[in-house]
Short mmCIF file of C-alpha atoms and ligand atoms in Angstrom, two decimals:
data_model
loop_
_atom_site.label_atom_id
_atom_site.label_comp_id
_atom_site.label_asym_id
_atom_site.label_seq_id
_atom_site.Cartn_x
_atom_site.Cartn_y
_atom_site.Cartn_z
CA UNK A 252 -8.73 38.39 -31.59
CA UNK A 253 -11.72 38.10 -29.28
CA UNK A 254 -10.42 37.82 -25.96
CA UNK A 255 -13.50 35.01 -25.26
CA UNK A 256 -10.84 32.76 -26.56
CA UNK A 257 -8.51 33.45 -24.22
CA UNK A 258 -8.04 31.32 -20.77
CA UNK A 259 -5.56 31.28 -17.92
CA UNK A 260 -4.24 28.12 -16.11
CA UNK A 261 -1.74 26.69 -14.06
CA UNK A 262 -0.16 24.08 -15.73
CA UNK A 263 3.05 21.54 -15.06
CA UNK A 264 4.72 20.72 -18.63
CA UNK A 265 4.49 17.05 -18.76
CA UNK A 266 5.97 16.00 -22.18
CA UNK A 267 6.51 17.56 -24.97
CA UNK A 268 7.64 17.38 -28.84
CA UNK A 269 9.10 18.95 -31.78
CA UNK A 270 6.92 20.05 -34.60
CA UNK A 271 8.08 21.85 -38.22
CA UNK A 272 10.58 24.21 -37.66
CA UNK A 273 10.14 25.91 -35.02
CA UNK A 274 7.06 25.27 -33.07
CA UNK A 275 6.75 22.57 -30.03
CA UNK A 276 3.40 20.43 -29.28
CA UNK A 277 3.19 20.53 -25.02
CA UNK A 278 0.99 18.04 -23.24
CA UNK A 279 0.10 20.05 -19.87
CA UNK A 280 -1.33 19.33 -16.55
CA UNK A 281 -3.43 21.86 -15.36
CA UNK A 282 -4.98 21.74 -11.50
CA UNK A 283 -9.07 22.46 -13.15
CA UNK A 284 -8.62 21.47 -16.63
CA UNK A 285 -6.88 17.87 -16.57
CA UNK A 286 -4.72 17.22 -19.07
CA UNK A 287 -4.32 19.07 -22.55
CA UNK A 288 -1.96 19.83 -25.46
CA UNK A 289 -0.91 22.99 -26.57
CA UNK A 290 1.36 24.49 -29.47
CA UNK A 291 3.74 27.25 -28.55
CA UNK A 292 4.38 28.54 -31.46
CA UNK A 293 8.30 29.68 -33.09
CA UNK A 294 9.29 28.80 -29.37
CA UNK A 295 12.46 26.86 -30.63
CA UNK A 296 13.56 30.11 -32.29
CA UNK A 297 16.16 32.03 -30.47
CA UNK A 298 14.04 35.50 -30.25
CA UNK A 299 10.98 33.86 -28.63
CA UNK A 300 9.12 34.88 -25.71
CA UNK A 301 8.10 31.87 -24.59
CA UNK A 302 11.13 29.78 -25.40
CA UNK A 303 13.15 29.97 -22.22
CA UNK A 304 10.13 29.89 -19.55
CA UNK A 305 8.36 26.57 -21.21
CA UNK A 306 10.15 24.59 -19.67
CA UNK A 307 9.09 21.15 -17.76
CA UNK A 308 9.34 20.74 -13.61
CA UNK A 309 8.04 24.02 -13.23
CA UNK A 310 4.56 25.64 -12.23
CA UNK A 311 3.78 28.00 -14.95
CA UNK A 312 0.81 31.00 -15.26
CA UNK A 313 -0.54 30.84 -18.74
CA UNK A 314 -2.98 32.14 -21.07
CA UNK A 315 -3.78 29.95 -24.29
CA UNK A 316 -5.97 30.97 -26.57
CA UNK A 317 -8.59 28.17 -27.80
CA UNK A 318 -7.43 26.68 -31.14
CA UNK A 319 -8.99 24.46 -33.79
CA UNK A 320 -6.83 21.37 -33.35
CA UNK A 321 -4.40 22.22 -29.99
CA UNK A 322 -4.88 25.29 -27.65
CA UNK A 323 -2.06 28.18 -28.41
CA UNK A 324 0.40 29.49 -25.31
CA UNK A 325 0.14 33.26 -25.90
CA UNK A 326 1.81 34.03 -22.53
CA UNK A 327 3.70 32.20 -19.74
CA UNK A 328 5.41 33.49 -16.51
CA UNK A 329 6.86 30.75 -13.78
CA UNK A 330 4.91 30.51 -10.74
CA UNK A 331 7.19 28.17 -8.91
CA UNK A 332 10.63 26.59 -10.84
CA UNK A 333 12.18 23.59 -9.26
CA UNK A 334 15.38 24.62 -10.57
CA UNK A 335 17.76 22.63 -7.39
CA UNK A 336 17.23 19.09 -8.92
CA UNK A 337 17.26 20.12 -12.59
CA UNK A 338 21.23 19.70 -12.77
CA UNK A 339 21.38 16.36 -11.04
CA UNK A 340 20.59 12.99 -13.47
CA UNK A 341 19.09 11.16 -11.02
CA UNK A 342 16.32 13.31 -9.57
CA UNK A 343 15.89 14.74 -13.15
CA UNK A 344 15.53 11.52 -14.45
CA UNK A 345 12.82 10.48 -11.98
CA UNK A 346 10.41 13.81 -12.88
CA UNK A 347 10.54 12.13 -15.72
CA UNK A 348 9.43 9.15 -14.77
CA UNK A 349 7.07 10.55 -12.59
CA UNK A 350 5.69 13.08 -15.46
CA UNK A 351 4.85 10.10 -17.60
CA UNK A 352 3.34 8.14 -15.17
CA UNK A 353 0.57 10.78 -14.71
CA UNK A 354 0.43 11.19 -18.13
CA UNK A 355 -0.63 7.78 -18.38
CA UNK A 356 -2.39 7.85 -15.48
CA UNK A 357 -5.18 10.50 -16.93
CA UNK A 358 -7.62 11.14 -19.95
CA UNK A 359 -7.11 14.35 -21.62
CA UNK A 360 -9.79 17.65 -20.41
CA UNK A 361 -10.46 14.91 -17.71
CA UNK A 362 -10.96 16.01 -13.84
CA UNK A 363 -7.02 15.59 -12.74
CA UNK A 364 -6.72 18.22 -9.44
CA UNK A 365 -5.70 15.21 -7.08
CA UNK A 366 -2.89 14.43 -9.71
CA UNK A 367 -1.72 17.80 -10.55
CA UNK A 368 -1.22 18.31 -6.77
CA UNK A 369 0.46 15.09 -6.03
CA UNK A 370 3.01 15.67 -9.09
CA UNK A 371 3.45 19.27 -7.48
CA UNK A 372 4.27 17.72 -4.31
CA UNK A 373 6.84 15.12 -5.47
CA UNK A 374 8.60 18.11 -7.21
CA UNK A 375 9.02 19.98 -4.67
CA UNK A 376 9.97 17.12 -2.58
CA UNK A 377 12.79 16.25 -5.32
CA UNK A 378 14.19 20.14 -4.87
CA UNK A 379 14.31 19.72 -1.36
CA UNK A 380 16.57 17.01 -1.95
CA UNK A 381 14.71 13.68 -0.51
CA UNK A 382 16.33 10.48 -2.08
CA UNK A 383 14.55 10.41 -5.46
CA UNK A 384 13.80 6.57 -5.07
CA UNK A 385 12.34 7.19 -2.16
CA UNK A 386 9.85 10.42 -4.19
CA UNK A 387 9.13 8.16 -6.34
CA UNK A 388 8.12 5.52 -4.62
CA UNK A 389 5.90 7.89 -1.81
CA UNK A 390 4.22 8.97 -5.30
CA UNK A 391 3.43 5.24 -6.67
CA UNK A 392 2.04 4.69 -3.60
CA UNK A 393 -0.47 7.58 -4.13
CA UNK A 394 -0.88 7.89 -7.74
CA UNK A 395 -2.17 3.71 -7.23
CA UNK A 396 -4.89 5.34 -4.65
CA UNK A 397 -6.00 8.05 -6.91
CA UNK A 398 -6.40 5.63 -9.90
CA UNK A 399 -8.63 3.33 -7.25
CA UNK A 400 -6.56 0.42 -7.17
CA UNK A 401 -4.84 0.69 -3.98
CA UNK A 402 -2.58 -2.15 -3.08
CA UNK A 403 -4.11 -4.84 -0.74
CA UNK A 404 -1.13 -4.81 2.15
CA UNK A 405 -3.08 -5.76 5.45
CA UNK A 406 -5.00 -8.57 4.72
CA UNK A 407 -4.63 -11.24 2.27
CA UNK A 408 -6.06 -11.02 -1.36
CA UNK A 409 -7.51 -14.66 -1.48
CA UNK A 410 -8.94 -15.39 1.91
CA UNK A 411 -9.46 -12.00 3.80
CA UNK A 412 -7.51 -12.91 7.19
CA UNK A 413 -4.82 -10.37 8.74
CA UNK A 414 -1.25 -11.39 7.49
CA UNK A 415 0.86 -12.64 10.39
CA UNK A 416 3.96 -11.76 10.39
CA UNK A 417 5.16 -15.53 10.07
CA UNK A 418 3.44 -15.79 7.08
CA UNK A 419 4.65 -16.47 3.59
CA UNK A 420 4.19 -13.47 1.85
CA UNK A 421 3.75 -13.22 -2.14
CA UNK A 422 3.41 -9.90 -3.96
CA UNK A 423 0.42 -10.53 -6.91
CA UNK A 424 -0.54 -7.57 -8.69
CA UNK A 425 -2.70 -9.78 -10.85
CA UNK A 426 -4.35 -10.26 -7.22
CA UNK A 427 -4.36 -6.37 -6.00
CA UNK A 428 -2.15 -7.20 -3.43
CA UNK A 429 -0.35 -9.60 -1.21
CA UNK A 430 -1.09 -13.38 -0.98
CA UNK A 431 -0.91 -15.23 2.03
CA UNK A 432 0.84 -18.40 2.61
CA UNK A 433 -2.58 -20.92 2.70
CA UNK A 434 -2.53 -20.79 -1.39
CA UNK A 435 -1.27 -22.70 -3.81
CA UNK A 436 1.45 -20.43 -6.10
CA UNK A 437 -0.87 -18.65 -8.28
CA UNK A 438 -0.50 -18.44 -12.18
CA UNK A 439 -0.38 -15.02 -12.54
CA UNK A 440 3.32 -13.30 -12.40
CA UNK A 441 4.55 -13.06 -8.19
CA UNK A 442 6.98 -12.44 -6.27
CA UNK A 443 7.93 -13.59 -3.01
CA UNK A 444 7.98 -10.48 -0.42
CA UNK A 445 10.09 -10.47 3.39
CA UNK A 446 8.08 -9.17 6.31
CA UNK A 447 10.19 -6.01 5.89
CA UNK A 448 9.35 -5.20 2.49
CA UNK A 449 5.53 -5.66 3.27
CA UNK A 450 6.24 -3.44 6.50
CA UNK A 451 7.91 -0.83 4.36
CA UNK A 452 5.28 -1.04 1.36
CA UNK A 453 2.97 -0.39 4.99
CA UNK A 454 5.09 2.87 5.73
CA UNK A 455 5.06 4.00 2.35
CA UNK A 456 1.05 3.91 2.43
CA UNK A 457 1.09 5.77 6.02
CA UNK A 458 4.11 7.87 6.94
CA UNK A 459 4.27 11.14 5.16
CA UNK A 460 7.16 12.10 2.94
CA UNK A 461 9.55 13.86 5.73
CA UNK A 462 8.73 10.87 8.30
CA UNK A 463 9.92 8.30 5.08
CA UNK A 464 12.38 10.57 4.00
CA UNK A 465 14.01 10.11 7.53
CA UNK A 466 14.40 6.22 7.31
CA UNK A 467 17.12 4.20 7.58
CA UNK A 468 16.73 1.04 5.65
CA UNK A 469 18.26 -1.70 4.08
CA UNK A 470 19.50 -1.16 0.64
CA UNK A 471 18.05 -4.55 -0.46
CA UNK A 472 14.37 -3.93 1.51
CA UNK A 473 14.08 -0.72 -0.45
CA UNK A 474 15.00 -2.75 -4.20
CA UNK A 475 12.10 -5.14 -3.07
CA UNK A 476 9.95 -2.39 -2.48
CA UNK A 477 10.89 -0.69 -5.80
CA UNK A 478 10.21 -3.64 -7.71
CA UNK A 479 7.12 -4.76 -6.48
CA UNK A 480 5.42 -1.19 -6.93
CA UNK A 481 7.19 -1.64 -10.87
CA UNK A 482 5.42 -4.75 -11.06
CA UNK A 483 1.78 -3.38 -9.64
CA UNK A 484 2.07 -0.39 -11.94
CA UNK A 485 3.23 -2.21 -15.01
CA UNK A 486 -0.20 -4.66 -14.05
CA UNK A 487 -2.42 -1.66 -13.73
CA UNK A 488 -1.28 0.81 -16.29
CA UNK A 489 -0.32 -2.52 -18.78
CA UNK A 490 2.93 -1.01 -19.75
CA UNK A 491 6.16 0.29 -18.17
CA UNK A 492 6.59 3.90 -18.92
CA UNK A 493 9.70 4.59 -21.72
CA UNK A 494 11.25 6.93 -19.16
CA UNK A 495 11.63 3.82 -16.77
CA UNK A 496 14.44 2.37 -18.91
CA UNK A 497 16.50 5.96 -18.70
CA UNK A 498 15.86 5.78 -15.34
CA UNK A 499 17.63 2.70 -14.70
CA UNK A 500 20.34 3.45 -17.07
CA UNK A 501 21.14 6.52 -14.70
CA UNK A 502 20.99 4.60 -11.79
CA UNK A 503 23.24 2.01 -13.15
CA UNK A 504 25.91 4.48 -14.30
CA UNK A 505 26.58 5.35 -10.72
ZN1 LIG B 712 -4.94 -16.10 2.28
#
């Protein structure tokens, strides 16, 4: 085999599915290559190499070898393996969520270093144990910025003027943003937001992730929060990811 059409990467496993009888088809995120699929070949058999190290919330070393239709994993080691949260549901279920989000979010062989690093960052933030609601809400917040459509939260959508904090507030993703009281109810889908919601949708955009990890907040401020961004991001991406509905079943089951 020439070794020309070999290549190493970094790469976070970001979905991943079955094929024939032994074989798996991986969609990776790599830091310099965006995002690509890959075949790893007899890696469901029990002798394989590769088999136990493929594995997803994990920072991998690879080499592929180019390939006609997908790229071919010829070696892997772990570079970094979030393995605290892995046992947990809940956090589990949200690397999910958060995988297929920036799946979504990107074009395959596409420039994707600002993603790859932000999805690095909420993992480790999920194996040091931060709420995973709160991960994955500190991540919406970003992944909206890196896709260019960050939320309007300061001023208001319609007219430009500073919201007040006496104001009506209403969440419009339709809009980009928050709505201030002045405007007739608009057509497109809304909801009405408290001051403390905005204010926390505010910290969300400015604290870092140990300053927001550190909050104490209202249980019912934070479920505002979480669906307003679920609104936005169903808007902008046109869908709600599948992993969104597991996510909730966890979080119901508690
Ligand atoms: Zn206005």
């Amino acid at each position: 085999m020439a070794t020309s059409r070999l290549y190493k990467t970094d790469a976070i496993v970001l979905s991943r599915f079955e094929l024939g009888e032994a074989d798996r088809v991986l969609t990776l995120l790599t830091p310099h290559l965006g995002k690509l699929k890959a075949i790893a070949r007899g890696v469901r058999r029990l002798t394989s190499r590769l088999g136990g190290t493929l594995e997803p919330f994990a920072e991998l070393h690879l080499v592929l070898a180019r390939g006609r239709t997908f790229d071919v994993v010829t070696q892997v080691s772990v570079a970094h393996a979030w393995l605290h949260f892995r046992d947990a549901l809940r956090p589990t279920a949200t690397a999910w969520y958060l995988a297929e989000l920036t799946d979504r979010a990107i074009e395959e062989r596409h420039e994707s270093f600002a993603f790859y690093a932000l999805l690095r960052r909420a993992y480790e933030l999920l194996d040091t144990g931060m709420a995973p609601d709160r991960v994955a809400r500190w991540f919406e917040m970003r992944l909206a910025d890196e896709l260019g459509v960050r939320p309007e939260i300061d001023r208001c959508v319609e007219c430009d003027r500073t919201l007040e904090p006496d104001d009506a507030f209403r969440w419009v993703p339709a809009l980009g943003g928050v709505l201030c009281g002045r405007h007739a109810e608009p057509p497109a889908e809304r909801l009405a937001l408290s001051l403390e919601a905005l204010k926390l949708l505010r910290a969300y955009r400015r604290l870092d992730a140990q300053a927001l990890a550190a909050l104490r907040l209202p249980g019912a401020v934070e479920a505002e929060v979480e669906t307003a961004m679920r609104l936005f991001l169903r808007y902008v991406m046109e869908r709600e990811p599948r992993s969104r509905a597991f996510l909730d079943e966890v979080r119901a089951a508690r």
